[in-house]
mmCIF file of C-alpha atoms in Angstrom:
data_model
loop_
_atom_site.group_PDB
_atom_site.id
_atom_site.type_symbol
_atom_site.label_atom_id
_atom_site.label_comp_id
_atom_site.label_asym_id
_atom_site.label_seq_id
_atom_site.Cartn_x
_atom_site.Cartn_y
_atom_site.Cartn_z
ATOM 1 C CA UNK A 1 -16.450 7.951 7.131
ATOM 2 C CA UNK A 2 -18.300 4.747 7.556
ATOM 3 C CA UNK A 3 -20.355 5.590 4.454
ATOM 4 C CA UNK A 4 -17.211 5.706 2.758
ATOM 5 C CA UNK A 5 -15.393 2.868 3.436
ATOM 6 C CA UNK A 6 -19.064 0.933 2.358
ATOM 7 C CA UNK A 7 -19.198 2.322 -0.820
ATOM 8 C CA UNK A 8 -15.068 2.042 -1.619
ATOM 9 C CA UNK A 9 -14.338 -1.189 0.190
ATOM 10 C CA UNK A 10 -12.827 -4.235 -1.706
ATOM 11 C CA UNK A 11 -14.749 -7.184 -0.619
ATOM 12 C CA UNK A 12 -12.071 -8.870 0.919
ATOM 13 C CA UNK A 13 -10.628 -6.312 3.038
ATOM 14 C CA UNK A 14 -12.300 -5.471 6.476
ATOM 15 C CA UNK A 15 -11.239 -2.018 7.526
ATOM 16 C CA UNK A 16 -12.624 0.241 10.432
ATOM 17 C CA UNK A 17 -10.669 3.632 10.326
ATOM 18 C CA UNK A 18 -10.100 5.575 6.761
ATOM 19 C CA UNK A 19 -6.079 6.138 7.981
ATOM 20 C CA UNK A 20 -5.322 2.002 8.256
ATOM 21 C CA UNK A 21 -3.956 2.558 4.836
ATOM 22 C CA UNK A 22 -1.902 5.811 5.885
ATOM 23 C CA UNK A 23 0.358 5.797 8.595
ATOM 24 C CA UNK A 24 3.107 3.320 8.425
ATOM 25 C CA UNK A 25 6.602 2.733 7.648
ATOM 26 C CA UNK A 26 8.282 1.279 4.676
ATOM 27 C CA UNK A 27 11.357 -1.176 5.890
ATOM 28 C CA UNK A 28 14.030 -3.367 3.725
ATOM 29 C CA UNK A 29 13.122 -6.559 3.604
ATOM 30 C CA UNK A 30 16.118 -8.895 2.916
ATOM 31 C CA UNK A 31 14.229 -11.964 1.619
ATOM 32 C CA UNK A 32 12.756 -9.748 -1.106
ATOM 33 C CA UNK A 33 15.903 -8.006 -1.599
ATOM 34 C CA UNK A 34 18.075 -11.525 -1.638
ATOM 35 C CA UNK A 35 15.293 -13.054 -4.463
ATOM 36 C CA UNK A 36 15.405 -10.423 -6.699
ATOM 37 C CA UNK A 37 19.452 -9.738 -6.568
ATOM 38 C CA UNK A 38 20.387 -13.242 -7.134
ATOM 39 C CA UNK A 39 18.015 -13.462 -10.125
ATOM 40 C CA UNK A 40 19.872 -9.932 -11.242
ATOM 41 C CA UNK A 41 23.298 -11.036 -11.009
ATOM 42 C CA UNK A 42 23.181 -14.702 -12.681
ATOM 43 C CA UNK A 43 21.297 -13.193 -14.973
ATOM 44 C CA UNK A 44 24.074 -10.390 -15.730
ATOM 45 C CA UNK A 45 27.244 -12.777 -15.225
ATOM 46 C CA UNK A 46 25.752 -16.139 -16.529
ATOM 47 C CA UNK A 47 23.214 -14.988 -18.850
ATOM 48 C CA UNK A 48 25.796 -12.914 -20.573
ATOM 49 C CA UNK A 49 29.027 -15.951 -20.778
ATOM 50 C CA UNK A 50 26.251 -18.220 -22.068
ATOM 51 C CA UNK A 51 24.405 -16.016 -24.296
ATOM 52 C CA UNK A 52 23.088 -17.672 -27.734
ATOM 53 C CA UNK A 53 20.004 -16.719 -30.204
ATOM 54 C CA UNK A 54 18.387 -19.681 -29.135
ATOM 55 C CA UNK A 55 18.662 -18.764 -25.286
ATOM 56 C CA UNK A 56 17.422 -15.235 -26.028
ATOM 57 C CA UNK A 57 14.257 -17.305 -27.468
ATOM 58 C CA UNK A 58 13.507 -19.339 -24.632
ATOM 59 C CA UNK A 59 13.720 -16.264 -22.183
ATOM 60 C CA UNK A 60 11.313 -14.761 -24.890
ATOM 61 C CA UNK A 61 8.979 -17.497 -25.525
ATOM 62 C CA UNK A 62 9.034 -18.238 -21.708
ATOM 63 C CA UNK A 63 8.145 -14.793 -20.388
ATOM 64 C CA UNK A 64 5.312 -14.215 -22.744
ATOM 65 C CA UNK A 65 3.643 -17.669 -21.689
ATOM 66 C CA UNK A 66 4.471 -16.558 -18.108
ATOM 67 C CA UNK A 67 2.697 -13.264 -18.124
ATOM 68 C CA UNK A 68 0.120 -14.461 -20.915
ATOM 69 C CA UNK A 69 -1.490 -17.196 -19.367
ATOM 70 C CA UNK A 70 0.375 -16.980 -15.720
ATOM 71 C CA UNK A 71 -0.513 -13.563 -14.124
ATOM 72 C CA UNK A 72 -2.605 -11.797 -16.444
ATOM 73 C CA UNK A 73 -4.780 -14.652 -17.011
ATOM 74 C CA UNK A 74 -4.214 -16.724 -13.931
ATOM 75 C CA UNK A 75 -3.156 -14.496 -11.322
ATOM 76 C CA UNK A 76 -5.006 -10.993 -12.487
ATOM 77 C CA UNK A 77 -8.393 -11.809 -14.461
ATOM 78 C CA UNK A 78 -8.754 -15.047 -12.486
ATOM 79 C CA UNK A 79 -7.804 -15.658 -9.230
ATOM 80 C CA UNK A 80 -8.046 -11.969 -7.824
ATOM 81 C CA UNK A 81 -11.091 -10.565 -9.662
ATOM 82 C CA UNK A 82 -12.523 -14.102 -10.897
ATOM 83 C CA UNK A 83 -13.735 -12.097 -14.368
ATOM 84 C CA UNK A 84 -14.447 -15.654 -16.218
ATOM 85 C CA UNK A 85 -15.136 -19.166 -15.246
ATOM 86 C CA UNK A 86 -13.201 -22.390 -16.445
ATOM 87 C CA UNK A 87 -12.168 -25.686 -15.316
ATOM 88 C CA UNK A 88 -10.212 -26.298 -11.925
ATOM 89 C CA UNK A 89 -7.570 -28.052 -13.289
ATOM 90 C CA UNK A 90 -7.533 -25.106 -16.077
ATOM 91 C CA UNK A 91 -7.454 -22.230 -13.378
ATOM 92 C CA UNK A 92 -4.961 -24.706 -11.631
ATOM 93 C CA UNK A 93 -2.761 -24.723 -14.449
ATOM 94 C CA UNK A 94 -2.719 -20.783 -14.750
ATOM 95 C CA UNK A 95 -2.257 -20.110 -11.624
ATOM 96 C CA UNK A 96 0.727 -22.353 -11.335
ATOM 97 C CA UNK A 97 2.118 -20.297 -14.714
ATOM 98 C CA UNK A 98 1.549 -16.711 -12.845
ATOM 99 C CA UNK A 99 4.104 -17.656 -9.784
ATOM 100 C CA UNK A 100 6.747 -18.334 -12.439
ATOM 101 C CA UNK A 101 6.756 -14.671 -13.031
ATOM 102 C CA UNK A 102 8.404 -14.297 -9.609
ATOM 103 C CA UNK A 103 6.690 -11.910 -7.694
ATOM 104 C CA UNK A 104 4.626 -14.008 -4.906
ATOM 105 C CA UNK A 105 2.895 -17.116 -4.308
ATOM 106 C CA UNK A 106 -0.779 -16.843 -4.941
ATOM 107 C CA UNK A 107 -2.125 -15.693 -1.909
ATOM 108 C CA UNK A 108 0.519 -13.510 -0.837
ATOM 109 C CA UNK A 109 0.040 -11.479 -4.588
ATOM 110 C CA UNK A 110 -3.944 -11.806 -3.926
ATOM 111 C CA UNK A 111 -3.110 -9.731 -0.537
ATOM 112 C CA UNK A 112 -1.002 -7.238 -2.318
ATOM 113 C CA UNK A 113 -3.010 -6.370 -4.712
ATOM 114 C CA UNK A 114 -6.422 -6.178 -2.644
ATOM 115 C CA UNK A 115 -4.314 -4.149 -0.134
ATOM 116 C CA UNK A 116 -3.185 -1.463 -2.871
ATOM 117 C CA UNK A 117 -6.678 -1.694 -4.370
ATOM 118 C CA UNK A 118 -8.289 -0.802 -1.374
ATOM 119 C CA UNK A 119 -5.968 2.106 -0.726
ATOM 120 C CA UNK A 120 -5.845 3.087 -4.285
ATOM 121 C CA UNK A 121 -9.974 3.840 -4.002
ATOM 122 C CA UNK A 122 -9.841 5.947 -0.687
ATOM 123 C CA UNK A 123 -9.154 9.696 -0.572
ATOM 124 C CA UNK A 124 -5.555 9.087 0.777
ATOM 125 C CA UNK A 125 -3.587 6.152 0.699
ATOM 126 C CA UNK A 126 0.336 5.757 1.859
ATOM 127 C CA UNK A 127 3.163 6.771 -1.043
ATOM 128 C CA UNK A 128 3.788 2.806 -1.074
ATOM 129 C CA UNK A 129 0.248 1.773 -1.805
ATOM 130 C CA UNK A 130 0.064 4.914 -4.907
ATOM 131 C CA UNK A 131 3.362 4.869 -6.265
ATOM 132 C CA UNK A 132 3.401 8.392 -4.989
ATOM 133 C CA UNK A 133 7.456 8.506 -4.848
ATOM 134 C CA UNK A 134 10.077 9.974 -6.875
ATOM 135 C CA UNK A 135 10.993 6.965 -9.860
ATOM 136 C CA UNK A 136 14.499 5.986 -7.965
ATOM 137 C CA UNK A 137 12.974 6.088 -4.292
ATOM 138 C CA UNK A 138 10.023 4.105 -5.618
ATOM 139 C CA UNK A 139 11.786 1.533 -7.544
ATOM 140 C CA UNK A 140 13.558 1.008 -3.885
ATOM 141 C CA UNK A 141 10.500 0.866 -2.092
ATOM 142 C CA UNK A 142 9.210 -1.386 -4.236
ATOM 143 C CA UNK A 143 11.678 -3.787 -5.135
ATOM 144 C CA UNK A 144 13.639 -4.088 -2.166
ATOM 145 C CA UNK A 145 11.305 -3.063 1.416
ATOM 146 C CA UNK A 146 7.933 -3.836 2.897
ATOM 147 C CA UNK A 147 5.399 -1.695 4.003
ATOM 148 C CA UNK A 148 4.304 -1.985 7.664
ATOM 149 C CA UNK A 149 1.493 -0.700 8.369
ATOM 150 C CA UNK A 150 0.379 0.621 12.209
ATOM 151 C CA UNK A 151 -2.918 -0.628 11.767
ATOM 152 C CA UNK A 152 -3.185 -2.731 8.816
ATOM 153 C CA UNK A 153 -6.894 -3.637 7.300
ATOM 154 C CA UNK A 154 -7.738 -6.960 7.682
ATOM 155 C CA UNK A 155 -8.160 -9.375 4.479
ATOM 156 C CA UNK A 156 -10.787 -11.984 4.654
ATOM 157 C CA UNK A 157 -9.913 -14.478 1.434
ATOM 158 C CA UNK A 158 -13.031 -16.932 0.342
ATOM 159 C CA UNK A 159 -12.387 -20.561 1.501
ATOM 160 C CA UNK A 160 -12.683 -21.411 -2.376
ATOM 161 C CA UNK A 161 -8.725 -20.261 -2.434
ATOM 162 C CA UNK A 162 -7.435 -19.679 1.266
ATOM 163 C CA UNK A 163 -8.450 -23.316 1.780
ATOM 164 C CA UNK A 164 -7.303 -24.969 -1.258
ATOM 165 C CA UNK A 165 -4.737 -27.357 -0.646
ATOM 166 C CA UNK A 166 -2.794 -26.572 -3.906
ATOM 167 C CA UNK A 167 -2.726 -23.112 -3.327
ATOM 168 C CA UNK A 168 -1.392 -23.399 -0.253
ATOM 169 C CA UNK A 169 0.874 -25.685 -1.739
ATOM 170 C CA UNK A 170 2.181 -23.113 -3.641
ATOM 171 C CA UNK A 171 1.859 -20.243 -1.275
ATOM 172 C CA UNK A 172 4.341 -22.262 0.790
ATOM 173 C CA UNK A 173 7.103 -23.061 -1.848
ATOM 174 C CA UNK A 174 6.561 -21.017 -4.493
ATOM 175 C CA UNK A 175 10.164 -19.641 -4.745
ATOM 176 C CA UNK A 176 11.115 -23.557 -5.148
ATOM 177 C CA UNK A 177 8.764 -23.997 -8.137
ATOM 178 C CA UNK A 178 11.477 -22.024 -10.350
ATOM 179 C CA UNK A 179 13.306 -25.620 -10.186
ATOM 180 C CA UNK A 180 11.094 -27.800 -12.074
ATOM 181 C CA UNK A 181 11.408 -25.305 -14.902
ATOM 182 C CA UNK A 182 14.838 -25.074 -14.354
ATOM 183 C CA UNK A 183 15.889 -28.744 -14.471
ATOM 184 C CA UNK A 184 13.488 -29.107 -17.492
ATOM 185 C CA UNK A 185 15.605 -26.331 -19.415
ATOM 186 C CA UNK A 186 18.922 -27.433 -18.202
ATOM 187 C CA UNK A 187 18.167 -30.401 -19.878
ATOM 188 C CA UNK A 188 16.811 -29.320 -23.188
ATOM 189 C CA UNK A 189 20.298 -26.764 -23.061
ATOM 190 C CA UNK A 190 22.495 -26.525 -20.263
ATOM 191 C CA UNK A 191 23.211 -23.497 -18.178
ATOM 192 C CA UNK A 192 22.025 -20.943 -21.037
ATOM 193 C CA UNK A 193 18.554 -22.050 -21.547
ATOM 194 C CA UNK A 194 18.591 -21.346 -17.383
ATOM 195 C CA UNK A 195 19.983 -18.223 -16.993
ATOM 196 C CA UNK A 196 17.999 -17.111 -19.593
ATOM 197 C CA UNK A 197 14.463 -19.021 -19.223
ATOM 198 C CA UNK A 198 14.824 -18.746 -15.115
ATOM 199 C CA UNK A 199 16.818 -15.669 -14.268
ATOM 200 C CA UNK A 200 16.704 -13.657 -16.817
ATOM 201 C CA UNK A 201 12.866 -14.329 -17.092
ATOM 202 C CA UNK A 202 11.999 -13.621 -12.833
ATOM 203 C CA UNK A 203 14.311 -10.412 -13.466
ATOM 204 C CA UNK A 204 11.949 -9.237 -16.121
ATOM 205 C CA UNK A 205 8.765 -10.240 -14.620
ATOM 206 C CA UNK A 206 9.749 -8.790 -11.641
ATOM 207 C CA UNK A 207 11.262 -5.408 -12.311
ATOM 208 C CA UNK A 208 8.646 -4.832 -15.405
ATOM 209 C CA UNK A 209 5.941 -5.108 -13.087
ATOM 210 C CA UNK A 210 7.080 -2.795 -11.074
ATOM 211 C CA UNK A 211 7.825 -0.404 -14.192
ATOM 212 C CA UNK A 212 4.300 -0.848 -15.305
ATOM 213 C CA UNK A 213 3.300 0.052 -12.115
ATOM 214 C CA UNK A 214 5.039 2.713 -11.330
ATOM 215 C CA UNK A 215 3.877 4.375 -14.925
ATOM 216 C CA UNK A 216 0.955 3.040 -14.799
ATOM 217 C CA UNK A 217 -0.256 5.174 -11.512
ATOM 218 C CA UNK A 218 1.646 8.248 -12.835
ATOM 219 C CA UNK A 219 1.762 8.953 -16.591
ATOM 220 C CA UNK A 220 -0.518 8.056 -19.187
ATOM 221 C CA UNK A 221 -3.296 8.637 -21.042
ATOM 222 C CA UNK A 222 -7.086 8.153 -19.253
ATOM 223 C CA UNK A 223 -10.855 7.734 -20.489
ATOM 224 C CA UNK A 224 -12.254 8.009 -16.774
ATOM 225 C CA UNK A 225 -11.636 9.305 -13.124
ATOM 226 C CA UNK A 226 -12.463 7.819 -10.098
ATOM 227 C CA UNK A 227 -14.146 10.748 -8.149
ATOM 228 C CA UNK A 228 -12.260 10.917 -4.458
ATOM 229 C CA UNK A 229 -9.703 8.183 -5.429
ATOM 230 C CA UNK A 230 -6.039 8.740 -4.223
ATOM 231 C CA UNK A 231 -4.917 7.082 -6.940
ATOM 232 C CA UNK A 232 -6.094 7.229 -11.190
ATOM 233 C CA UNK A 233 -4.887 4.426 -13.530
ATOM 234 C CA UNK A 234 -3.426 5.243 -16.533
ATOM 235 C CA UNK A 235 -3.601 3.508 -19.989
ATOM 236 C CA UNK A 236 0.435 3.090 -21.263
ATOM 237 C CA UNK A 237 -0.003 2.424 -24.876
ATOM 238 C CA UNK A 238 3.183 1.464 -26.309
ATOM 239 C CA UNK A 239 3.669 -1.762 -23.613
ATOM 240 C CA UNK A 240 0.067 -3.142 -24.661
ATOM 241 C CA UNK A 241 1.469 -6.110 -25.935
ATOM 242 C CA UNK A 242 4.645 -6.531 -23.472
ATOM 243 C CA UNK A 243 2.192 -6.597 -20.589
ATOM 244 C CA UNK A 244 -0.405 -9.158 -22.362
ATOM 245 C CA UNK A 245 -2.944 -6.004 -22.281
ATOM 246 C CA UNK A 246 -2.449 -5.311 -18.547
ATOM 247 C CA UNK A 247 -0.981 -1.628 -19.573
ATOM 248 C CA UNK A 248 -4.860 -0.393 -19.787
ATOM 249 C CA UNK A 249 -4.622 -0.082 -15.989
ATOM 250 C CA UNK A 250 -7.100 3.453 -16.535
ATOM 251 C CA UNK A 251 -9.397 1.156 -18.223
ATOM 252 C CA UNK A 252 -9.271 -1.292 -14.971
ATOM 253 C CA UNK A 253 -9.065 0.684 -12.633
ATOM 254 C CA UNK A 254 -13.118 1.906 -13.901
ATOM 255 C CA UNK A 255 -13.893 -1.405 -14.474
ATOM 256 C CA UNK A 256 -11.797 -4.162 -12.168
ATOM 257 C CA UNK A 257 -14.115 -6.888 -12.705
ATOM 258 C CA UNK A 258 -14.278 -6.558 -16.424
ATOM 259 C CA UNK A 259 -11.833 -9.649 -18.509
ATOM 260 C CA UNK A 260 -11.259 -7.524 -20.942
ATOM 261 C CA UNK A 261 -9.087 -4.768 -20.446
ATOM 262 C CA UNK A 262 -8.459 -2.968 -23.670
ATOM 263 C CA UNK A 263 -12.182 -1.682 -24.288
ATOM 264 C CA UNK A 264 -11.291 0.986 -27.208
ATOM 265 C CA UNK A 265 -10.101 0.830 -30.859
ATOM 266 C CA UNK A 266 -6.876 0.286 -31.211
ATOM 267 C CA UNK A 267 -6.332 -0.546 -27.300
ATOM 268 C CA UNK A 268 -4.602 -4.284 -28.101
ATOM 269 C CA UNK A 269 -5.377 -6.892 -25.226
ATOM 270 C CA UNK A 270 -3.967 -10.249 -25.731
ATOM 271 C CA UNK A 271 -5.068 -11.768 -22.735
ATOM 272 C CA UNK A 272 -8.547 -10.568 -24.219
ATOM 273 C CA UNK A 273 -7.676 -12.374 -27.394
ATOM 274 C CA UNK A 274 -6.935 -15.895 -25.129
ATOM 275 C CA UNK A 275 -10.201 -15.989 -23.648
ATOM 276 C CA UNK A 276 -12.182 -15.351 -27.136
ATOM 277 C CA UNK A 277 -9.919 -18.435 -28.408
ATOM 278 C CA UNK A 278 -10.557 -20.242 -25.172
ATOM 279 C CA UNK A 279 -14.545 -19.638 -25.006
ATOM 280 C CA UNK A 280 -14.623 -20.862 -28.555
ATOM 281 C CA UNK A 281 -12.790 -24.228 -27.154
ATOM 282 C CA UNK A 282 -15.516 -24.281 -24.659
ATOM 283 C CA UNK A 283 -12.585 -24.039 -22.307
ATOM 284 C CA UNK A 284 -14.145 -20.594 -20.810
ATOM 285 C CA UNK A 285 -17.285 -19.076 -19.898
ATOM 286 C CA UNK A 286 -19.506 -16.298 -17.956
ATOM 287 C CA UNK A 287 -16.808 -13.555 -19.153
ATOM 288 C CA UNK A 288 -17.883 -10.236 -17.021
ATOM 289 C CA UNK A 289 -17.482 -7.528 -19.098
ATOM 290 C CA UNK A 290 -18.317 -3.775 -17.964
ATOM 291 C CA UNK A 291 -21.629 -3.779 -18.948
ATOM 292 C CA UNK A 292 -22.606 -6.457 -16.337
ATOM 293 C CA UNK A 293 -21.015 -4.949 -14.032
ATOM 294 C CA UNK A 294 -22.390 -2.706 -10.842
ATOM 295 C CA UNK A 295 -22.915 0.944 -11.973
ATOM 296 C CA UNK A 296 -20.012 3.025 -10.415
ATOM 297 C CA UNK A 297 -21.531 6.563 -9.155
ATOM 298 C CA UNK A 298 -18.347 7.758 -8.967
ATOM 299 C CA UNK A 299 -16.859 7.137 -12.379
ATOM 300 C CA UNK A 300 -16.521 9.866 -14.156
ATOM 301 C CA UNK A 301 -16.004 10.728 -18.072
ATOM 302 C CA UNK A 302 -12.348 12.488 -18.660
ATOM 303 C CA UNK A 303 -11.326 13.079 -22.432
ATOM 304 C CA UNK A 304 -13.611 15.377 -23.709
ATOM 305 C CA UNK A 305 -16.479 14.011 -24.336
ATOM 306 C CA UNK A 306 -19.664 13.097 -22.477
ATOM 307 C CA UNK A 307 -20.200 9.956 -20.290
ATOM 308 C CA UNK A 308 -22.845 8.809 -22.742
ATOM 309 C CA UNK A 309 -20.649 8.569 -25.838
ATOM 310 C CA UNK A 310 -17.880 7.453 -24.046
ATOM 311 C CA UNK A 311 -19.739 4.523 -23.109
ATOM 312 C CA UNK A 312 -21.296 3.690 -26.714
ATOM 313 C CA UNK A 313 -18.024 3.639 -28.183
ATOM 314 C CA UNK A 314 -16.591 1.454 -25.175
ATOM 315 C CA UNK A 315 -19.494 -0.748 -25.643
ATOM 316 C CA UNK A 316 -18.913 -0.510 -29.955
ATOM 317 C CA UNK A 317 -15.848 -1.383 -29.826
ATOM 318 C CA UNK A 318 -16.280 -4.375 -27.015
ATOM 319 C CA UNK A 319 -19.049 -5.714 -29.113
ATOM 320 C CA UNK A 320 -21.863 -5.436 -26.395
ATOM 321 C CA UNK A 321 -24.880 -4.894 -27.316
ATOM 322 C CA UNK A 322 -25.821 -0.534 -27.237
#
């Protein structure tokens, strides 16, 4: 068991006993429930008395930059698996994008998804942490409660974010930070631009992650398998470009540290596309890919052909060097 959790364990999470992910009990949390239902129902009454074209293409222009450069470059390939280097005030900046998506302030989404991640890699994991409900029970679970766990593993952040003063900043008031957008919009076009480019835009970011996640764990399409895992990514095509490339979860979930996440032909990754742009502006640098990573023992080859030319035509089409 101890060898186990040593050769599974996510570097920030200090954990004793295999079961700390397992036995617990999933409870409604009314904060979470209250956040997400207000953004639901101005988004259904106001954003559909003020609807106009132009609305629609604020929510759409601000999503994208919310889940472009906020949590898929900020919040995902940054702050939780720091994949690339850049500038503080340019990690700063991204950051503050990825908690206009809604879900959590930075810390609290670092813990969630370390938690889950940790789970995810052990033989058995609790149907929270894996998605492992039926779609209606999960959506729920997810969207609505809190798991409370009986023993929970213990997270251990690096001082470079749990004591940064701006992060902590934003930990505290991170629901508040929808306001400066908000005022902004209201501004540039009354109560439409905010229904649409607040509400309607936490709504989406919200309930689509959870969507992605749920499919994402469940149904898709997958290159590798983590041997003893509870839990397999999948790769969800058709959302590619929706999710800013975060829909290659199989493709993560091999390689976590890697920046870019669609490694195949054809396998679109926007966020991917940023950072080439952004290493070119001399913005970025030190982008991990999977071939500097750690070798994973327990990654294994799954469609059909052998590990070795798998790997050439991950590393062909990634343009690493064979």
């Amino acid at each position: 068991m101890t060898t186990l959790l040593t050769n599974l364990k996510n570097h920030r999470i200090q954990a004793d006993d295999i079961d700390s992910v397992v036995n617990g009990e999933v409870r409604y949390s009314p904060a979470k429930s209250l956040w997400l239902g207000s953004m639901l129902v101005a988004t259904l009454t106001g954003g559909v008395l003020t609807f106009s074209w132009s609305a629609l293409l604020v929510f759409l222009m601000t999503t994208a930059a919310a889940l472009l450069f906020g949590h898929s470059l900020g919040s995902h390939r940054k702050l939780i698996h720091d994949s690339y280097q850049c500038p503080r005030w340019l990690e700063y900046a991204f950051v503050y994008c990825g908690i206009q998506v809604g879900l959590a302030g930075p810390l609290g989404l670092l813990h969630q998804h370390d938690l889950r991640d940790y789970a995810q890699r052990l033989p058995k994991c609790h149907e929270y942490l894996r998605h492992g409900s039926p779609f209606w029970r999960d959506a729920w679970w997810q969207l609505h409660c809190d798991l409370h766990l009986s023993n929970p593993p213990q997270l251990k952040i690096e001082s470079r974010i749990a004591d940064d003063r701006f992060y902590q900043f934003l930990e505290r008031t991170w629901m508040l930070q929808q306001l400066p957008l908000a005022l902004l919009l209201y501004a540039c076009g009354g109560w439409g631009f905010v229904f649409w480019g607040s509400c309607a835009r936490v709504t989406a970011g919200v309930i689509g992650h959870w969507l992605i996640g749920y499919f994402a764990h469940n149904h898709g399409s997958m290159h590798y398998g983590v041997h003893g895992a509870a839990v397999q990514g999948r790769n969800i095509r058709f959302t590619s470009l929706l999710t800013m490339g975060e829909s290659w979860h199989n493709n993560h979930h091999a390689f976590p540290g890697s920046a870019r996440l669609g490694l195949f032909p054809g396998e679109w990754d926007p966020g991917w596309w940023a950072l080439v742009v952004l290493q070119k502006l001399g913005l970025v640098w030190e982008i991990r890919l999977p071939a500097s990573l750690p070798e994973r023992p327990e990654l294994r080859a799954r469609d059909g052909v052998g590990a070795i030319e798998l790997d050439r035509r991950r590393r062909s089409a990634a343009g690493e060097d064979l």
